Amino acid sequence: MIEYFVAKRYMKSKRRLNFITVISRISVLGVSLGVAALIVVLSVFNGFGDLAKKMMLEAEPHLIIHFTKTPDKTEIGNIKKFLRDYNDVSSCYLFSQGKAIIGIGKSFDILTVTGVENDYYFSDKFRLKKYSETESSAGKNSIAISLYTAIKLNARLGDTLGVTSFQNLEKSVTTFLTPRVIKPVVTMIFNTNNNRLNSKYVYMPLSKTKALFARKNRLAGISVFMKNFKNAGKLKSALLNKHFPFTEITTWEDTHKQLLTVMRIERWSAYLILSLIIAIASFNILSSLTMSVTVKQKDIGVMRSFGVSRKSIKKIFLIEGALTGLKGALLGFLIGFSIYLAQLYFHIYSLDATKYIIDALPVKLYFSDVLAITFMALFLAFLSALYPSTIAAKTNVIEAIKWE
Amino acid sequence: MPTILKCENIFKTYHTEEKIIEVLRGVTLELEESQTTVVVGASGAGKSTFLHILSGLDEPDKGKVFYMNEDLLKKSDEEISAFRNQNIGFVFQFHYLLPEFTAEENVALPMLVQNISFSKAIERARVLLKEVNLEERASHKPAELSGGEQQRVAIARALANNPKILFADEPTGNLDSDTSKLIENLLVKLREKYGLTLLIVTHNDELKKIGGRVITMKDGKIIESN
Ligand SMILES: Nc1ncnc2c1ncn2[C@@H]1O[C@H](COP(=O)(O)OP(=O)(O)O)[C@@H](O)[C@H]1O
Ligand SMILES: [Mg+2]
């Protein structure tokens, strides 16, 4: 293909230093700067995004099936069987939930009690980041509270707490009986990175919460954890397709919709704003190519005489522009990727681990981002080459080869 | 011999700010296959303009141009480009070699317009360079060649796709008399070897001597033809 052959040679022959060469190099550097900046910034965004998601999902279920009305045993059995057979589900448990007053001595707090299906509660799968834990004789009479709550209530491992639910209180107001209080023992103190969870939730074995919640509220739903949390949406549609009665399904993405939207908008803005660097650099492609077309009038004229069509002349300069963009993109990728790897493995930008929960700026690069960035660089370079290549195609052959 | 190229009643006028120049005023001509034609005339007579129109590089304001029986003026840019690529070779007063390419690459370029492989094109380019006695200069850039050598490379390039017609516009205009003689002889030799139809345009009466038909142009008209 003559177009590619000529374009490549024109690129290569820019070794000699002159004005056009300088501008052309500036454009390559500009494009690479933009590409490198995009790679670094997007990977930092991804890093933070992943960290935020990890923190969000540290103890939260990836998907919750809420019961709008407590289903009977066979219904629950059906749902659990479906979940067990679903490949991407790693674990699930039935849970109950309700507000309760929890106290010890003179201090108390209003917290949400979550009753976790006993098997799960006492297994290693229980996903709370444990701060401390005891082997106690309390058995099923156990409660897990956060470090935050422990400090607030001045409660320690092994202490017995008094717990009563709002439902029980309501009942006592109408029946003038003392509300039913249960007395679980603190066997676990947890500390997650999720402040909402730390400050508002306590956990107990499901069987124990029967005394707290009325029969019709005894089961709130099923919490589901997945092997890959990103597939929660797929599981949701699979469940919806099954039409299990009296269920409502929420994924972690539904719960954190606002935050996720903000994160997505931020990423897109960064992508577009940093693409401006590439756009400005591409302007230099436009000027260096335009000058190159002017200088190469005689070349163009003689090529036309031996049969290169206008279309092919146009192609030559489009390819030259695209190659310039590609060169910049490649260089930028090398720079950006090196910075990314350096941060990933050598923590060139580290954080004070005593103040932050991480010791270095988190970074993560997705292949799709690299593709999008490369595409942007090539697209803008191509766009900048459109004008000069059109000028080249319009060259007047007779003028170009006139001998004066 | 059959007619390969003919033009009928060609008119071409340039409008500049100060005046209107009637460059061609009704030119009619037929070229027979394998014939040599030398168009002579003073500078400004309209010879170059005539050559450009005959070869499909330029369009007349009025008149017709036929190659065999194809109307050249009806062709699209792509068609006329392909036509020039396959059937026509040009030698200009200046060599117009592409400075970034070696001699053999310059000769290969017209072949690459068609989808011939690069190695095949270079191979043929070397054969053609040998034809003009420049095989040992094949990998030199134009700037490293003398004026006569550059013009010989340009001739090799003009023959790249085995054209039917070779147009030469003042092919020796930039050369000293010895080198001119060499180029003239080369053109004659190649014309005979390939059976080329040759049209030479010049203000230099010396070139009349290379044989064939001589046509004299003056003020945009053919005033003498033998
Ligand atoms: N683009 C143009 N604009 C105006 N005048 C032109 C242009 N091209 C050629 N001419 C004029 O046309 C006349 C013939 O030019 P040309 O065909 O080059 O003559 P020749 O080759 O015989 O010397 C000249 O007077 C020249 O000045
Ligand atoms: Mg002339």
XYZ file of C-alpha atoms and ligand atoms in Angstrom:
658
model
C 0.000 0.000 0.000
C 1.694 3.153 -1.248
C -0.153 5.402 1.224
C 1.263 3.628 4.255
C 4.721 3.327 2.709
C 4.945 7.053 1.959
C 3.384 8.158 5.269
C 5.798 6.035 7.257
C 8.782 7.397 5.379
C 7.593 10.960 5.923
C 7.403 10.242 9.652
C 10.867 8.732 9.716
C 12.514 11.441 7.704
C 11.659 14.000 10.334
C 14.992 13.238 11.969
C 16.600 16.408 10.700
C 15.821 19.239 13.023
C 13.664 22.005 11.621
C 10.555 23.907 12.579
C 8.143 21.220 11.390
C 10.091 18.526 13.207
C 10.034 20.497 16.438
C 6.286 21.054 16.272
C 5.715 17.440 15.344
C 7.758 16.313 18.351
C 5.903 18.683 20.623
C 2.665 17.118 19.432
C 3.953 13.601 20.117
C 5.100 14.672 23.586
C 1.808 16.447 24.229
C -0.231 13.408 23.269
C 1.966 11.157 25.401
C 1.643 13.543 28.337
C -2.142 13.435 28.047
C -2.201 9.670 27.699
C 0.160 9.200 30.660
C -1.885 11.591 32.806
C -5.082 9.757 31.882
C -3.610 6.385 32.731
C -2.312 7.567 36.091
C -5.411 9.518 37.088
C -7.869 6.829 36.000
C -5.881 4.145 37.792
C -5.957 6.235 40.979
C -9.719 6.666 40.571
C -10.065 2.923 40.077
C -7.858 2.266 43.084
C -9.981 4.468 45.304
C -13.168 3.116 43.831
C -12.098 -0.430 44.551
C -11.062 0.500 48.062
C -14.407 2.167 48.660
C -16.244 -0.880 47.344
C -14.098 -3.198 49.402
C -14.860 -1.184 52.513
C -18.539 -1.039 51.649
C -18.723 -4.753 51.119
C -16.459 -5.868 53.916
C -19.376 -6.990 56.019
C -22.367 -6.023 53.951
C -24.095 -8.684 51.908
C -23.734 -8.353 48.148
C -27.408 -8.997 47.657
C -30.362 -9.108 50.034
C -33.652 -10.836 49.436
C -36.166 -9.005 51.633
C -39.339 -10.759 52.687
C -42.345 -8.502 52.430
C -44.239 -11.237 54.300
C -42.593 -14.136 56.059
C -42.739 -17.058 53.626
C -43.316 -20.618 54.737
C -40.606 -23.246 55.109
C -40.960 -24.731 51.609
C -40.727 -21.309 50.003
C -37.558 -20.548 51.946
C -36.274 -23.985 51.029
C -36.880 -23.255 47.339
C -35.017 -19.977 47.461
C -32.098 -21.459 49.364
C -31.872 -24.343 46.941
C -31.803 -21.922 44.042
C -29.027 -19.972 45.715
C -27.034 -23.096 46.548
C -27.223 -24.228 42.925
C -26.243 -20.801 41.598
C -22.583 -21.003 40.757
C -21.540 -17.512 41.752
C -23.069 -17.600 45.244
C -20.485 -18.310 47.914
C -22.761 -18.248 50.969
C -26.109 -17.058 52.237
C -27.979 -16.872 55.499
C -31.462 -16.120 56.804
C -31.658 -13.068 58.986
C -34.000 -11.080 61.163
C -33.698 -7.410 61.878
C -35.135 -4.740 64.156
C -34.366 -1.821 66.429
C -33.495 -2.583 70.012
C -32.336 -0.925 73.193
C -29.119 -2.406 74.465
C -27.727 -1.559 77.826
C -25.228 -2.490 80.482
C -25.072 -0.834 83.859
C -26.237 2.732 83.410
C -25.355 3.125 79.739
C -27.489 2.132 76.810
C -27.783 2.682 73.096
C -30.393 2.215 70.425
C -29.034 -0.163 67.805
C -30.199 -2.430 65.042
C -30.065 -6.079 65.980
C -29.445 -8.463 63.138
C -30.182 -12.083 63.855
C -27.904 -14.271 61.748
C -28.831 -17.878 60.943
C -27.073 -19.914 63.632
C -24.963 -22.125 61.351
C -23.560 -19.066 59.697
C -23.137 -17.059 62.875
C -20.945 -19.708 64.414
C -18.968 -20.511 61.270
C -15.757 -18.978 59.967
C -17.709 -17.588 57.043
C -19.183 -14.865 59.258
C -17.561 -11.884 57.628
C -17.000 -9.426 60.416
C -13.463 -8.256 60.925
C -12.904 -9.533 64.390
C -11.224 -7.315 66.905
C -11.358 -9.828 69.727
C -13.295 -12.964 70.452
C -13.641 -15.440 73.300
C -14.328 -19.115 73.556
C -17.141 -18.842 76.029
C -19.718 -21.115 77.518
C -22.400 -18.687 76.416
C -23.258 -20.907 73.453
C -26.207 -19.568 71.534
C -26.653 -16.830 74.077
C -24.128 -14.696 72.216
C -23.948 -11.150 70.897
C -21.327 -9.545 68.638
C -20.853 -5.823 69.118
C -18.509 -3.343 67.475
C -15.490 -1.846 69.135
C -17.272 1.493 68.839
C -20.291 0.210 70.771
C -18.087 -1.584 73.291
C -16.310 1.644 74.121
C -19.542 3.618 74.173
C -21.270 1.195 76.529
C -18.091 0.420 78.373
C -18.714 -3.266 77.715
C -16.032 -5.978 77.496
C -15.833 -9.509 76.282
C -17.743 -11.752 78.622
C -20.064 -8.996 79.846
C -23.781 -9.659 79.817
C -25.958 -7.082 78.080
C -29.645 -6.364 78.416
C -31.467 -6.308 75.097
C -35.074 -5.531 74.350
C -36.697 -4.680 71.070
C -38.963 -1.770 70.203
C -41.659 -4.295 69.463
C -41.418 -5.671 72.992
C -41.518 -2.144 74.409
C -44.618 -1.298 72.393
C -46.285 -4.420 73.628
C -45.480 -3.588 77.252
C -46.945 -0.117 76.879
C -50.258 -1.587 75.707
C -50.317 -4.537 78.128
C -48.722 -2.895 81.198
C -46.341 -5.832 81.540
C -42.583 -5.451 81.835
C -41.013 -5.880 78.431
C -39.225 -9.094 77.675
C -35.475 -8.639 78.016
C -32.842 -11.111 76.880
C -29.393 -11.235 78.334
C -26.768 -12.293 75.790
C -23.051 -12.405 76.526
C -20.532 -10.429 74.478
C -18.437 -13.083 72.772
C -17.129 -11.041 69.894
C -16.047 -7.493 69.334
C -15.653 -6.512 65.708
C -14.205 -3.519 63.994
C -14.959 -2.980 60.311
C -13.983 -0.116 58.045
C -17.653 0.655 57.614
C -18.614 3.334 60.126
C -22.339 2.927 59.612
C -22.004 -0.713 60.496
C -19.720 0.001 63.459
C -22.003 2.564 65.009
C -25.432 1.078 64.333
C -25.371 -2.708 64.211
C -25.012 -5.654 66.557
C -25.328 -9.322 65.640
C -26.887 -12.296 67.386
C -27.729 -15.876 66.446
C -31.075 -15.965 64.669
C -32.645 -18.369 67.179
C -31.961 -15.894 69.956
C -33.823 -13.045 68.271
C -37.126 -14.924 68.296
C -37.663 -13.442 71.710
C -37.262 -9.949 70.297
C -39.389 -9.886 67.192
C -43.046 -10.724 66.738
C -43.881 -13.836 64.752
C -44.701 -11.999 61.559
C -41.377 -10.141 61.625
C -39.308 -13.063 62.698
C -37.547 -13.359 59.324
C -36.479 -10.246 57.452
C -34.832 -11.965 54.523
C -31.799 -13.747 53.131
C -28.361 -12.188 52.852
C -26.247 -13.426 49.963
C -22.490 -13.243 49.375
C -21.043 -13.889 45.970
C -17.734 -15.102 44.670
C -17.573 -11.983 42.521
C -19.583 -9.084 43.887
C -19.716 -7.513 40.425
C -22.166 -10.226 39.380
C -24.806 -9.229 41.928
C -26.862 -7.593 39.199
C -26.951 -10.821 37.201
C -28.089 -12.802 40.232
C -30.781 -10.199 40.834
C -32.223 -10.679 37.350
C -32.008 -14.452 37.741
C -33.964 -14.201 40.985
C -36.510 -11.817 39.510
C -37.040 -14.272 36.665
C -37.928 -16.932 39.217
C -40.734 -14.801 40.687
C -40.365 -16.001 44.258
C -43.417 -14.649 46.094
C -43.203 -11.894 48.731
C -39.627 -11.002 47.954
C -37.866 -7.780 47.113
C -34.285 -7.839 45.928
C -31.621 -5.242 46.617
C -28.026 -5.489 45.461
C -25.125 -3.592 46.987
C -25.235 -1.427 43.872
C -28.848 -0.485 44.617
C -27.956 0.348 48.202
C -25.026 2.564 47.234
C -26.488 3.917 44.042
C -25.769 7.569 44.827
C -22.160 7.028 45.776
C -21.560 4.813 42.776
C -23.138 7.398 40.476
C -20.932 10.146 41.874
C -17.883 7.952 41.412
C -18.848 7.205 37.833
C -19.436 10.874 37.014
C -16.074 11.761 38.520
C -14.319 9.183 36.399
C -16.001 10.393 33.229
C -15.201 14.026 33.984
C -11.562 13.164 34.583
C -11.507 11.243 31.298
C -12.986 14.122 29.344
C -10.972 16.871 31.012
C -7.680 15.064 30.584
C -8.601 14.271 27.004
C -8.384 18.027 26.507
C -4.624 17.743 26.950
C -4.587 15.307 24.063
C -6.883 17.571 22.065
C -4.543 20.515 22.514
C -1.560 18.373 21.615
C -3.431 17.243 18.527
C -3.599 20.853 17.466
C 0.144 20.634 16.976
C -0.391 17.632 14.744
C -2.675 19.853 12.702
C -0.087 22.611 12.334
C 2.916 20.385 11.684
C 0.980 18.374 9.106
C -0.318 21.510 7.403
C 3.224 22.825 7.111
C 4.417 19.470 5.903
C 1.756 19.493 3.164
C 2.919 22.950 2.048
C 6.552 21.870 1.920
C 5.687 18.701 0.023
C 3.723 20.334 -2.814
C 6.165 19.037 -5.426
C 6.036 15.505 -4.025
C 2.267 15.589 -4.109
C 2.245 16.974 -7.649
C 4.524 14.297 -9.035
C 2.694 11.528 -7.187
C -0.534 12.741 -8.754
C 1.175 12.692 -12.174
C 2.147 9.051 -11.857
C -1.301 8.045 -10.805
C -1.828 8.524 -7.074
C -5.456 9.612 -6.711
C -6.664 12.503 -4.555
C -8.112 9.967 -2.165
C -4.757 8.247 -1.746
C -2.956 11.564 -1.211
C -5.467 12.308 1.525
C -4.840 8.904 3.032
C -1.086 9.489 3.173
C -1.483 12.472 5.469
C -4.283 10.885 7.490
C -2.017 7.933 8.143
C 0.841 10.259 9.042
C -1.422 11.984 11.568
C -2.660 8.701 12.979
C 0.897 7.389 13.247
C 1.894 10.524 15.150
C -1.036 9.932 17.489
C -0.102 6.298 17.851
C 3.491 7.200 18.634
C 2.317 9.632 21.306
C -0.148 7.111 22.694
C 2.517 4.413 22.889
C 5.025 6.691 24.567
C 2.333 7.942 26.938
C 1.300 4.400 27.725
C 4.891 3.473 28.556
C 5.249 6.492 30.856
C 1.837 6.067 32.496
C 2.210 2.328 32.882
C 5.668 2.715 34.445
C 4.310 5.181 36.986
C 1.431 2.821 37.658
C 3.733 -0.161 38.199
C 6.079 1.921 40.357
C 3.178 2.911 42.588
C 1.793 -0.606 42.658
C 5.050 -2.285 43.648
C 7.264 0.405 45.166
C 4.662 2.770 46.662
C 6.285 5.913 45.321
C 3.444 7.872 46.840
C 2.860 6.413 50.279
C 0.384 7.386 52.955
C 0.803 7.593 56.704
C -0.636 4.280 57.813
C -1.332 5.616 61.298
C -3.746 8.190 59.866
C -5.192 6.255 56.962
C -6.406 2.722 56.645
C -3.989 2.119 53.766
C -0.267 2.685 53.488
C -0.078 3.828 49.882
C -2.244 5.492 47.285
C -4.199 2.602 45.793
C -4.022 2.199 42.023
C -5.690 -0.159 39.619
C -5.562 -0.164 35.845
C -8.227 -1.749 33.693
C -7.554 -2.889 30.140
C -10.791 -1.232 29.035
C -9.431 2.118 30.284
C -6.231 1.670 28.299
C -8.353 0.943 25.236
C -10.544 4.001 25.792
C -7.501 6.235 26.257
C -5.737 4.891 23.164
C -8.908 5.265 21.185
C -9.240 8.886 22.302
C -5.638 9.662 21.308
C -6.020 8.050 17.896
C -9.405 9.619 17.300
C -8.170 13.133 18.105
C -5.016 12.667 16.024
C -7.129 11.489 13.120
C -9.440 14.473 13.532
C -6.483 16.855 13.442
C -5.156 15.218 10.304
C -8.445 15.718 8.462
C -7.853 19.364 7.558
C -4.240 19.073 6.335
C -4.991 15.912 4.389
C -7.947 17.583 2.686
C -5.667 20.463 1.699
C -3.164 17.938 0.367
C -5.830 16.226 -1.713
C -6.795 19.559 -3.286
C -3.253 20.321 -4.457
C -3.205 21.793 -7.954
C -0.916 19.430 -9.857
C -0.004 21.887 -12.604
C 1.016 24.542 -10.089
C 2.962 22.010 -8.074
C 5.103 20.714 -10.923
C 5.558 24.037 -12.693
C 9.203 24.799 -13.279
C 10.121 28.429 -12.697
C -0.154 2.536 -37.225
C -3.409 3.103 -35.336
C -4.128 6.325 -33.479
C -3.495 5.974 -29.775
C -4.246 9.503 -28.559
C -6.063 12.364 -30.160
C -7.373 15.766 -29.215
C -9.868 17.924 -31.037
C -10.157 21.664 -31.020
C -8.650 22.308 -27.601
C -9.119 25.736 -26.008
C -7.583 26.855 -22.729
C -7.705 30.336 -21.279
C -6.212 31.702 -18.070
C -7.852 34.605 -16.328
C -5.427 36.594 -14.231
C -6.166 39.830 -12.441
C -4.674 42.021 -15.158
C -5.520 40.108 -18.307
C -6.970 37.111 -20.032
C -4.397 34.780 -21.607
C -5.612 32.511 -24.347
C -3.005 29.786 -24.033
C -4.495 27.276 -26.476
C -6.696 28.378 -29.317
C -8.087 25.378 -31.107
C -5.446 22.656 -31.172
C -6.141 19.363 -32.919
C -3.640 16.521 -33.040
C -3.448 12.755 -33.473
C -0.641 10.590 -32.143
C 0.001 7.243 -33.760
C 1.164 4.308 -31.741
C 4.966 3.994 -31.405
C 5.435 7.318 -33.120
C 7.790 10.047 -31.903
C 6.463 13.590 -31.951
C 8.491 16.666 -31.055
C 6.533 19.816 -30.317
C 8.681 22.896 -30.582
C 7.882 26.530 -30.051
C 9.011 29.595 -28.172
C 8.668 29.831 -24.461
C 5.079 30.713 -23.583
C 3.645 29.220 -26.757
C 1.451 26.885 -24.731
C 3.388 23.657 -25.175
C 3.363 22.572 -21.523
C -0.298 23.375 -21.154
C -0.986 21.282 -24.243
C 1.008 18.356 -22.842
C -0.854 18.527 -19.522
C -4.205 18.401 -21.269
C -3.206 15.564 -23.603
C -1.997 13.488 -20.654
C -5.078 14.039 -18.504
C -3.277 16.156 -15.895
C -5.318 19.221 -16.783
C -8.659 19.894 -18.430
C -9.334 22.173 -21.390
C -12.094 24.777 -21.404
C -13.318 23.361 -24.701
C -12.462 20.393 -26.869
C -12.087 16.650 -26.530
C -9.316 14.207 -25.668
C -9.489 10.522 -26.578
C -7.176 7.674 -25.606
C -7.951 4.839 -28.062
C -11.696 5.401 -27.873
C -12.003 6.434 -24.251
C -13.063 9.997 -23.530
C -10.495 11.135 -20.941
C -12.548 14.148 -19.901
C -15.392 11.944 -18.710
C -13.267 10.046 -16.214
C -13.432 10.564 -12.461
C -10.318 11.441 -10.507
C -9.810 7.815 -9.522
C -10.261 6.629 -13.098
C -7.969 9.210 -14.662
C -5.376 8.553 -11.941
C -5.467 4.842 -12.680
C -5.266 5.663 -16.400
C -2.150 7.786 -15.940
C -0.644 5.168 -13.665
C -1.040 2.375 -16.196
C -0.610 4.060 -19.563
C 1.410 7.214 -19.169
C 4.932 8.112 -18.132
C 6.184 11.623 -17.499
C 9.608 13.176 -17.681
C 9.674 16.816 -16.645
C 12.281 19.521 -16.891
C 13.002 18.939 -13.214
C 13.341 15.376 -11.959
C 10.820 15.710 -9.087
C 12.186 12.652 -7.346
C 10.877 12.301 -3.805
C 13.845 13.369 -1.664
C 13.068 10.992 1.200
C 13.204 7.889 -0.973
C 16.126 6.097 -2.590
C 16.454 5.890 -6.364
C 14.977 2.388 -6.521
C 12.124 3.329 -4.203
C 11.337 6.330 -6.370
C 11.167 4.052 -9.391
C 9.042 1.552 -7.460
C 6.461 4.108 -6.272
C 4.248 4.075 -9.397
C 4.153 0.276 -9.171
C 3.047 0.422 -5.548
C -0.028 2.386 -6.623
C -1.222 -0.905 -8.044
C -1.228 -3.694 -5.540
C 2.160 -5.082 -6.439
C 4.231 -6.409 -3.561
C 7.052 -4.213 -2.367
C 9.764 -6.751 -3.140
C 8.477 -7.327 -6.681
C 8.355 -3.582 -7.277
C 11.910 -3.082 -6.047
C 13.057 -5.977 -8.190
C 11.592 -4.396 -11.305
C 12.903 -0.978 -10.253
C 16.427 -2.417 -10.251
C 15.944 -3.810 -13.744
C 14.808 -0.397 -14.946
C 17.709 1.341 -13.222
C 20.024 -1.029 -15.022
C 18.321 0.003 -18.241
C 19.417 3.595 -17.578
C 22.853 2.465 -16.356
C 22.324 3.364 -12.725
C 22.173 -0.030 -11.069
C 25.007 0.843 -8.699
C 23.148 3.978 -7.580
C 19.941 2.149 -6.677
C 20.105 2.791 -2.952
C 21.192 6.423 -3.192
C 18.922 9.300 -2.260
C 18.261 11.877 -5.039
C 20.405 14.469 -3.266
C 23.403 12.173 -3.702
C 23.014 12.015 -7.491
C 24.135 14.390 -10.249
C 21.623 16.251 -12.415
C 21.948 13.775 -15.270
C 21.637 10.805 -12.940
C 18.534 12.270 -11.311
C 16.951 12.714 -14.722
C 17.814 9.111 -15.637
C 16.139 7.875 -12.447
C 13.113 9.970 -13.401
C 13.062 8.268 -16.814
C 13.251 4.853 -15.160
C 10.328 5.874 -12.949
C 8.349 7.006 -16.006
C 8.724 3.483 -17.407
C 7.768 1.765 -14.141
C 4.417 0.394 -15.262
C 5.352 -0.226 -18.887
C 3.386 2.751 -20.223
C 2.101 3.113 -23.754
C 2.952 6.804 -23.997
C 5.886 8.763 -22.630
C 5.486 12.536 -22.262
C 8.643 14.580 -21.890
C 8.449 18.307 -21.126
C 11.825 19.969 -21.705
C 13.588 16.787 -20.557
C 17.023 18.293 -21.098
C 16.156 21.844 -20.075
C 18.242 21.745 -16.911
C 21.237 19.838 -18.245
C 24.527 20.733 -19.918
C 24.915 19.772 -23.580
C 26.855 16.531 -22.995
C 24.370 15.235 -20.482
C 21.529 16.375 -22.719
C 22.938 14.277 -25.537
C 23.056 11.278 -23.198
C 19.426 11.719 -22.149
C 18.315 12.168 -25.771
C 20.054 8.939 -26.772
C 18.544 7.153 -23.832
C 15.024 8.290 -24.791
C 15.546 7.089 -28.353
C 16.918 3.751 -27.180
C 14.043 3.145 -24.777
C 11.453 4.259 -27.309
C 12.718 1.646 -29.694
C 13.082 -1.085 -27.109
C 9.591 -0.691 -25.670
C 7.781 0.615 -28.729
C 6.790 3.733 -26.823
C 4.714 6.511 -28.216
C 6.873 9.498 -27.389
C 5.806 13.126 -27.185
C 8.562 15.608 -26.472
C 7.805 19.244 -25.851
C 10.700 21.710 -26.026
C 11.853 25.157 -27.042
C 15.217 23.636 -27.914
C 15.476 23.028 -31.674
C 18.286 20.528 -31.048
C 15.721 17.940 -30.062
C 14.167 17.981 -33.516
C 17.100 15.839 -34.537
C 15.990 12.787 -32.633
C 13.642 11.933 -35.472
C 9.912 11.559 -35.866
C 7.310 14.159 -36.510
C 8.009 17.807 -35.681
C 5.196 20.160 -34.808
C 5.641 23.855 -34.259
C 3.403 25.806 -31.906
C 2.978 29.519 -31.730
C 0.510 31.600 -29.708
C -1.573 28.607 -28.794
C -1.866 27.156 -32.253
C -0.112 24.534 -34.344
C 1.405 26.474 -37.201
C 3.498 23.782 -38.805
C 3.295 20.034 -38.941
C 5.140 17.521 -41.071
N -1.871 29.131 -13.990
C -1.636 30.072 -14.924
N -2.186 31.303 -14.776
C -1.984 32.247 -15.698
N -1.242 32.086 -16.783
C -0.654 30.900 -17.012
C -0.826 29.821 -16.080
N -0.161 28.765 -16.548
C 0.418 29.156 -17.703
N 0.120 30.429 -17.991
C 0.531 31.186 -19.162
O 0.201 30.431 -20.301
C 1.183 30.619 -21.313
C 1.659 29.278 -21.834
O 2.340 28.598 -20.816
P 3.044 27.218 -21.070
O 2.035 26.236 -21.554
O 3.790 26.845 -19.871
O 4.025 27.551 -22.266
P 5.347 26.816 -22.725
O 5.413 25.521 -22.065
O 5.197 26.724 -24.192
O 6.463 27.703 -22.343
C 2.267 31.448 -20.691
O 2.118 32.755 -21.160
C 2.006 31.400 -19.224
O 2.369 32.574 -18.600
Mg 6.862 24.741 -20.762
